[in-house]
CSV table of C-alpha atoms in Angstrom, one decimal:
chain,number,residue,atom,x,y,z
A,13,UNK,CA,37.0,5.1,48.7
A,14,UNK,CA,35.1,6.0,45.3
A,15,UNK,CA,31.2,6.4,46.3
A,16,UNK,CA,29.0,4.8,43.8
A,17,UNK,CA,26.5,6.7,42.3
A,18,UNK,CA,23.3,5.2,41.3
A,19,UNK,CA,22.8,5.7,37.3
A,20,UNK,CA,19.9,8.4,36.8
A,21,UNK,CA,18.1,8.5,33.9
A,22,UNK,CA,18.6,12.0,32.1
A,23,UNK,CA,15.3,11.6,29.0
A,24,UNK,CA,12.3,10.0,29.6
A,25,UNK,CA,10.0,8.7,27.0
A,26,UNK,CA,6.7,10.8,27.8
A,27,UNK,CA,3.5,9.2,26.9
A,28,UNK,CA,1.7,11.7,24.8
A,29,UNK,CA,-1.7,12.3,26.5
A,30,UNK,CA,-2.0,15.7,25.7
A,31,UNK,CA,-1.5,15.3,22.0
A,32,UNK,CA,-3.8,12.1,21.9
A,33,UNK,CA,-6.6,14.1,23.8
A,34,UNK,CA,-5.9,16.7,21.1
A,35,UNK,CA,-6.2,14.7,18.1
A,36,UNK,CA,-9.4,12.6,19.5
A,37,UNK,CA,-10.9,16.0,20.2
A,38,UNK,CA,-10.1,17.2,17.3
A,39,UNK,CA,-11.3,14.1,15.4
A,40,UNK,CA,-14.9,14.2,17.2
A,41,UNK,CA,-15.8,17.3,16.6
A,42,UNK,CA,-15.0,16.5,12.9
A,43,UNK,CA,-17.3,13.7,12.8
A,44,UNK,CA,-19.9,15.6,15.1
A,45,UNK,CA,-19.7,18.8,12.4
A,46,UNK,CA,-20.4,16.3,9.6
A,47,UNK,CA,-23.2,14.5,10.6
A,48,UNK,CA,-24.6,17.8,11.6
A,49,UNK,CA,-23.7,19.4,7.8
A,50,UNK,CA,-25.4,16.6,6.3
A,51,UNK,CA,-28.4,14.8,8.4
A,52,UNK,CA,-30.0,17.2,10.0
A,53,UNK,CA,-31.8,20.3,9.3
A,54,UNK,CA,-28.6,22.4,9.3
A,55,UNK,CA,-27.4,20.8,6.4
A,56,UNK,CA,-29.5,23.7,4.4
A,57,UNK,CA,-27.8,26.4,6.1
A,58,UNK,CA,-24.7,27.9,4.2
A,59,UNK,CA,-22.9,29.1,7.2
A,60,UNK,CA,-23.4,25.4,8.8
A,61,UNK,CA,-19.4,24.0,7.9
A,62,UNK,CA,-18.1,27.3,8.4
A,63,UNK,CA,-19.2,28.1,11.9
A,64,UNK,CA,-18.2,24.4,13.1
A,65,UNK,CA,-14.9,24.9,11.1
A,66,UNK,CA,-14.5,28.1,13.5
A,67,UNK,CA,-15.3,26.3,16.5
A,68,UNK,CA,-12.5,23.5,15.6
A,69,UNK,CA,-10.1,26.4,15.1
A,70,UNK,CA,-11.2,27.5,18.8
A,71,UNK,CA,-10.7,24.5,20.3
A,72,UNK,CA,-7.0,23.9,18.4
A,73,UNK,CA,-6.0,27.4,19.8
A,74,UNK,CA,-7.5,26.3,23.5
A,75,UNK,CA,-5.8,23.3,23.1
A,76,UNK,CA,-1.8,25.5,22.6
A,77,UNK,CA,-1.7,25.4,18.4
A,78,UNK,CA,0.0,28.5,17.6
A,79,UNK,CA,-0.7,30.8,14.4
A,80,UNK,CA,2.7,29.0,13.1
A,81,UNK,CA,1.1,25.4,13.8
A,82,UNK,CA,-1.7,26.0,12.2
A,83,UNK,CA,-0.2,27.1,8.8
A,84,UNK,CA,-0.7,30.3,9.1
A,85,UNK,CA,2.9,32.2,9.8
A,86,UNK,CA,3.6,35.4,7.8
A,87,UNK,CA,7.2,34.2,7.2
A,88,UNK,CA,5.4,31.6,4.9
A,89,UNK,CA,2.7,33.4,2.8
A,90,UNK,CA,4.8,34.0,-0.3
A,91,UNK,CA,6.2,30.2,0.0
A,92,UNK,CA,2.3,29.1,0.2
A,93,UNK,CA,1.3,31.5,-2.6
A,94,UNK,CA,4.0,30.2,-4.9
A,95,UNK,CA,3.2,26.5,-4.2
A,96,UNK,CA,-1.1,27.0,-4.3
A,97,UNK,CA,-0.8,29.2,-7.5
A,98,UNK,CA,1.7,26.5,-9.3
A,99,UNK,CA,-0.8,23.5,-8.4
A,100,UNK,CA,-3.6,25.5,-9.0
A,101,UNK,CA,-2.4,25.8,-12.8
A,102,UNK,CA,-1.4,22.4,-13.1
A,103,UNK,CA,-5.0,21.6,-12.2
A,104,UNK,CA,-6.3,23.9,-14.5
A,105,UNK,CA,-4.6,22.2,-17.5
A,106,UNK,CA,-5.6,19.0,-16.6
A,107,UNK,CA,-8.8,20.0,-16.6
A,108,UNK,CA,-8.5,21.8,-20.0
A,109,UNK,CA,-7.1,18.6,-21.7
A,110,UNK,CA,-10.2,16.6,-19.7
A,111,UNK,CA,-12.9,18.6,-21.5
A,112,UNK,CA,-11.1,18.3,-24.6
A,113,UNK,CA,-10.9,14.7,-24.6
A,114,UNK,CA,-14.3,12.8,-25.7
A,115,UNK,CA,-13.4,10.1,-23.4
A,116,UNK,CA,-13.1,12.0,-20.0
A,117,UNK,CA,-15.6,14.9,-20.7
A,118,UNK,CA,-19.0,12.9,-19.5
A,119,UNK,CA,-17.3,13.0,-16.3
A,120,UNK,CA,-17.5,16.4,-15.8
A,121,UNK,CA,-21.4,16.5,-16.7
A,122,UNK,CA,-22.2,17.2,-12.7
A,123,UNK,CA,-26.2,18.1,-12.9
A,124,UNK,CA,-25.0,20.4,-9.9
A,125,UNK,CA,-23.6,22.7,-12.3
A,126,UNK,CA,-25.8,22.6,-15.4
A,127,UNK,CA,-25.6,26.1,-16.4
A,128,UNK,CA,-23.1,28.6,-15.7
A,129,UNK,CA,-24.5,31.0,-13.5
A,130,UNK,CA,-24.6,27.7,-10.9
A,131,UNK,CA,-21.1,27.2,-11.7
A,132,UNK,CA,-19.5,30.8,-11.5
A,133,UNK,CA,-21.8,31.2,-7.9
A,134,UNK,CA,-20.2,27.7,-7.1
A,135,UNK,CA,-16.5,28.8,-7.8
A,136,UNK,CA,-16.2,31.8,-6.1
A,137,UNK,CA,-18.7,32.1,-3.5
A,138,UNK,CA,-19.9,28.6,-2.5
A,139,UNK,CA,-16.8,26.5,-2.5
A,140,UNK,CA,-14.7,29.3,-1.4
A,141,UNK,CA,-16.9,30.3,1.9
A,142,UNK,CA,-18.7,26.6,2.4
A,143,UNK,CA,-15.8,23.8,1.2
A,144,UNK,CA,-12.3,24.7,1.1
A,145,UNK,CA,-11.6,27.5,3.9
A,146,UNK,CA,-13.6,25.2,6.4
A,147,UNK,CA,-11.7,22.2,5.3
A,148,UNK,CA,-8.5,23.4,4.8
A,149,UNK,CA,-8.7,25.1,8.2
A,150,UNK,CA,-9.6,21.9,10.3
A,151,UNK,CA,-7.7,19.7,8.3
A,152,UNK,CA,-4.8,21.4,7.3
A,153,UNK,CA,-4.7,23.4,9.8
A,154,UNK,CA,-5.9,22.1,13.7
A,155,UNK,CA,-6.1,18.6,12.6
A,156,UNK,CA,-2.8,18.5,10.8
A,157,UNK,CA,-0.7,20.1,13.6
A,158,UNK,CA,-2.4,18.0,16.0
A,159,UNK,CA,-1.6,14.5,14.2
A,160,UNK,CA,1.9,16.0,13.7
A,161,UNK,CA,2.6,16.5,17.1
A,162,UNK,CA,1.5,13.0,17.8
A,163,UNK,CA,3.8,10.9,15.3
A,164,UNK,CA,4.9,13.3,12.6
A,165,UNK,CA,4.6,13.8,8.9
A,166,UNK,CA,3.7,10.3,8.2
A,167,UNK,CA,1.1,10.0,10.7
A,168,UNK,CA,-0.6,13.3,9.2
A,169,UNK,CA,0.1,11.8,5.4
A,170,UNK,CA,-1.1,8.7,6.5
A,171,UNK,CA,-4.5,9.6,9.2
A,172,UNK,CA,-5.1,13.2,8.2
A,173,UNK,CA,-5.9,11.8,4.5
A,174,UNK,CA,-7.9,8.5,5.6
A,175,UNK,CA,-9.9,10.8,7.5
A,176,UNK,CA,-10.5,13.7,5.0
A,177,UNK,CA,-11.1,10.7,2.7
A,178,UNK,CA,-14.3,9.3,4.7
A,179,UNK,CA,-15.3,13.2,5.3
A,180,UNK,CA,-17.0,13.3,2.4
A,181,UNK,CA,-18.8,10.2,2.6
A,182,UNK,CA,-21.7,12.0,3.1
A,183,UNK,CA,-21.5,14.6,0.7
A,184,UNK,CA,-20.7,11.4,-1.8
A,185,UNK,CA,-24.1,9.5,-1.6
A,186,UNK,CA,-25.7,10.9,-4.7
A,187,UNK,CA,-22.7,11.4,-6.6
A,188,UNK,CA,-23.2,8.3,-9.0
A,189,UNK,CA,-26.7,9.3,-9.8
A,190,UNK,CA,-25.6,13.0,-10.7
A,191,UNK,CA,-23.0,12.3,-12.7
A,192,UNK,CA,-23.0,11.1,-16.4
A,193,UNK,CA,-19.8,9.7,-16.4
A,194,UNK,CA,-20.4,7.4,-13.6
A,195,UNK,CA,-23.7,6.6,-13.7
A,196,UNK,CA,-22.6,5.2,-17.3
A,197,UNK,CA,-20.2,3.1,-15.5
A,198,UNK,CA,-21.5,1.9,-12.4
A,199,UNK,CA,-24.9,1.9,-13.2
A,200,UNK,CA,-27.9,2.7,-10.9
A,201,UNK,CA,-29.5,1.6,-7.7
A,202,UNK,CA,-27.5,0.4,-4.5
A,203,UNK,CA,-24.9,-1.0,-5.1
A,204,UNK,CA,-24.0,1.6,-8.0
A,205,UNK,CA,-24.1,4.7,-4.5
A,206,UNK,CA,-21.5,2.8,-2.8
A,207,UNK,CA,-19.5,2.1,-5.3
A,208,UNK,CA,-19.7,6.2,-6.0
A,209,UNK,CA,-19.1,6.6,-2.4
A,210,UNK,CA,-15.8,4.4,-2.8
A,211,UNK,CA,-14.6,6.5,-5.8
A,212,UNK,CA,-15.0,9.6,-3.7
A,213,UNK,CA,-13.2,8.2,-0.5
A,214,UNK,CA,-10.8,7.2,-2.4
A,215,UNK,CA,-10.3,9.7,-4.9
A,216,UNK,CA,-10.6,12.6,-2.1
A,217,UNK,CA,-7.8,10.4,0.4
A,218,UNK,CA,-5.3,10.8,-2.4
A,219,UNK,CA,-6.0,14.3,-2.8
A,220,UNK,CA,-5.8,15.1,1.2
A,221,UNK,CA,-2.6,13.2,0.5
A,222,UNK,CA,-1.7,15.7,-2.0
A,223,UNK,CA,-3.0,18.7,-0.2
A,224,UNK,CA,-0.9,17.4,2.8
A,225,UNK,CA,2.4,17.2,1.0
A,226,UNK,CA,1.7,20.9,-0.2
A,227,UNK,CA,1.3,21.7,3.6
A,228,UNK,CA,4.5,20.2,4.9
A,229,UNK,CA,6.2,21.3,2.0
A,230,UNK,CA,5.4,24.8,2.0
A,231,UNK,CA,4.7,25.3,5.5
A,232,UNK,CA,1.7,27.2,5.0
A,233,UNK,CA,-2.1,26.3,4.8
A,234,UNK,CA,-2.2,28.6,1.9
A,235,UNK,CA,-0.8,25.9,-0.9
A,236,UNK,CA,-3.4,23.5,0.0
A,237,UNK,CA,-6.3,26.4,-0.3
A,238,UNK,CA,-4.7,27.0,-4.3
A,239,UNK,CA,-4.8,23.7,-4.6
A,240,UNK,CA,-7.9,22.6,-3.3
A,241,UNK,CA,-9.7,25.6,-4.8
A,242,UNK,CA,-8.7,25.0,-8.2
A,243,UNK,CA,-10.1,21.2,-7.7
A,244,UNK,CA,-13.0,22.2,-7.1
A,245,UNK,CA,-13.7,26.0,-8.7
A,246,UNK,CA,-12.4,24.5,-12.1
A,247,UNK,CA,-14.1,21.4,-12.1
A,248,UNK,CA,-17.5,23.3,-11.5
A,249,UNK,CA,-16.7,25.3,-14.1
A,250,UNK,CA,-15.8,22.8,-16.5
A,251,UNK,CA,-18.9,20.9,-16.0
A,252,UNK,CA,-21.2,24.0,-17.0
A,253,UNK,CA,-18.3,24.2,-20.5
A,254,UNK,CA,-19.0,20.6,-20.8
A,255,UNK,CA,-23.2,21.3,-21.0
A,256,UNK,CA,-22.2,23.7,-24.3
A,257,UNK,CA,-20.2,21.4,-25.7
């Protein structure tokens, strides 16, 4: 007589708690850094984004992110040099051809960076230290291998660049009314500020999008720092060339 044995099932389909807790986590403290960095006293301290930055990269390692996870594996530096430095000069002479174009060069006249000592402070001190170490760290790092773990490349292309997108909402409110270029062509007033702050949500969604693709592809947070440097370091110092010009 052949004894029948009851089917057992061999995988189950585990519900990720642990990397949803992760990602919300993650997420809040995201949300609670920038309110922090931008509407309350703080926001005047240098060492404001880069301390919470830190604390996100705390709570990622607390949470099991490894060194690897993060972006940060030896076996991928020169891979991550090789990517930044090639988007880096990519950016660089699409910035050149920018300033050298009469249509495109108002919108580099940032009142931010109206003389060149502003500019070369802002390029490699400023945005370095305060911008895209912080950033790249929590979003390309904790934040991406968090939203990885949870569904994958998509999910991180998809979430991580919605979310560094509406980051720098607050950090877009007076663009439109420091800015040339756009002030020229949304105007002034209320409805001019949100449409600024949609240009920069937008505009900074598709370039998490492209920091992102640098990170998967490469493996390392470092492409994403090149690239994300040279966004912002040559655009600073493009605007002080456009003052001269």
């Amino acid at each position: 007589m052949t004894a029948i044995v009851a089917p057992q099932l061999t995988h189950s389909r585990r519900f990720p708690v642990r990397e949803i807790l992760s990602v919300f986590a993650v997420v809040a403290l995201l949300v609670g850094l920038n309110l922090v960095a931008h509407f309350t006293p703080l926001s005047m301290w240098f060492f404001t984004v880069p301390v919470g930055a830190i604390i996100v990269l705390g709570v990622g390692k607390a949470l099991g992110h490894t060194w690897a996870d993060i972006g940060l594996s030896r076996r991928t530096v020169k891979k991550g040099m090789l990517y930044g430095g090639i988007a880096a000069g990519a950016v660089l002479l699409a910035v050149i051809i920018g300033m050298l174009l009469p249509i495109t060069r108002d919108f580099f006249l940032s009142d931010t960076y109206s003389s060149a000592r502003k500019a070369l402070l802002a390029a490699f001190i400023f945005i370095p230290i305060q911008t895209v170490l912080p950033e790249e760290l929590a979003f390309r790092g904790i934040l991406h291998s968090s939203l990885h773990k949870l569904g994958g490349f998509k999910t991180v292309l998809v979430a991580g660049s919605l979310l560094f997108g509406l980051w720098h909402i607050g950090s877009s409110l007076q663009l439109t009314s420091g800015n040339a270029g756009l002030t020229e062509l949304f105007g002034s007033g209320t409805v001019a500020q949100w449409a600024g702050i949609g240009v920069a949500v937008l505009a900074t969604s598709v370039a998490g999008a492209a920091f992102t693709w640098l990170r998967h592809r490469s493996d390392s947070i470092l492409a994403p720092i090149g690239l994300h440097w040279a966004f912002n370091a040559f655009g600073a110092l493009a605007a002080a060339a456009a003052f001269k010009l």
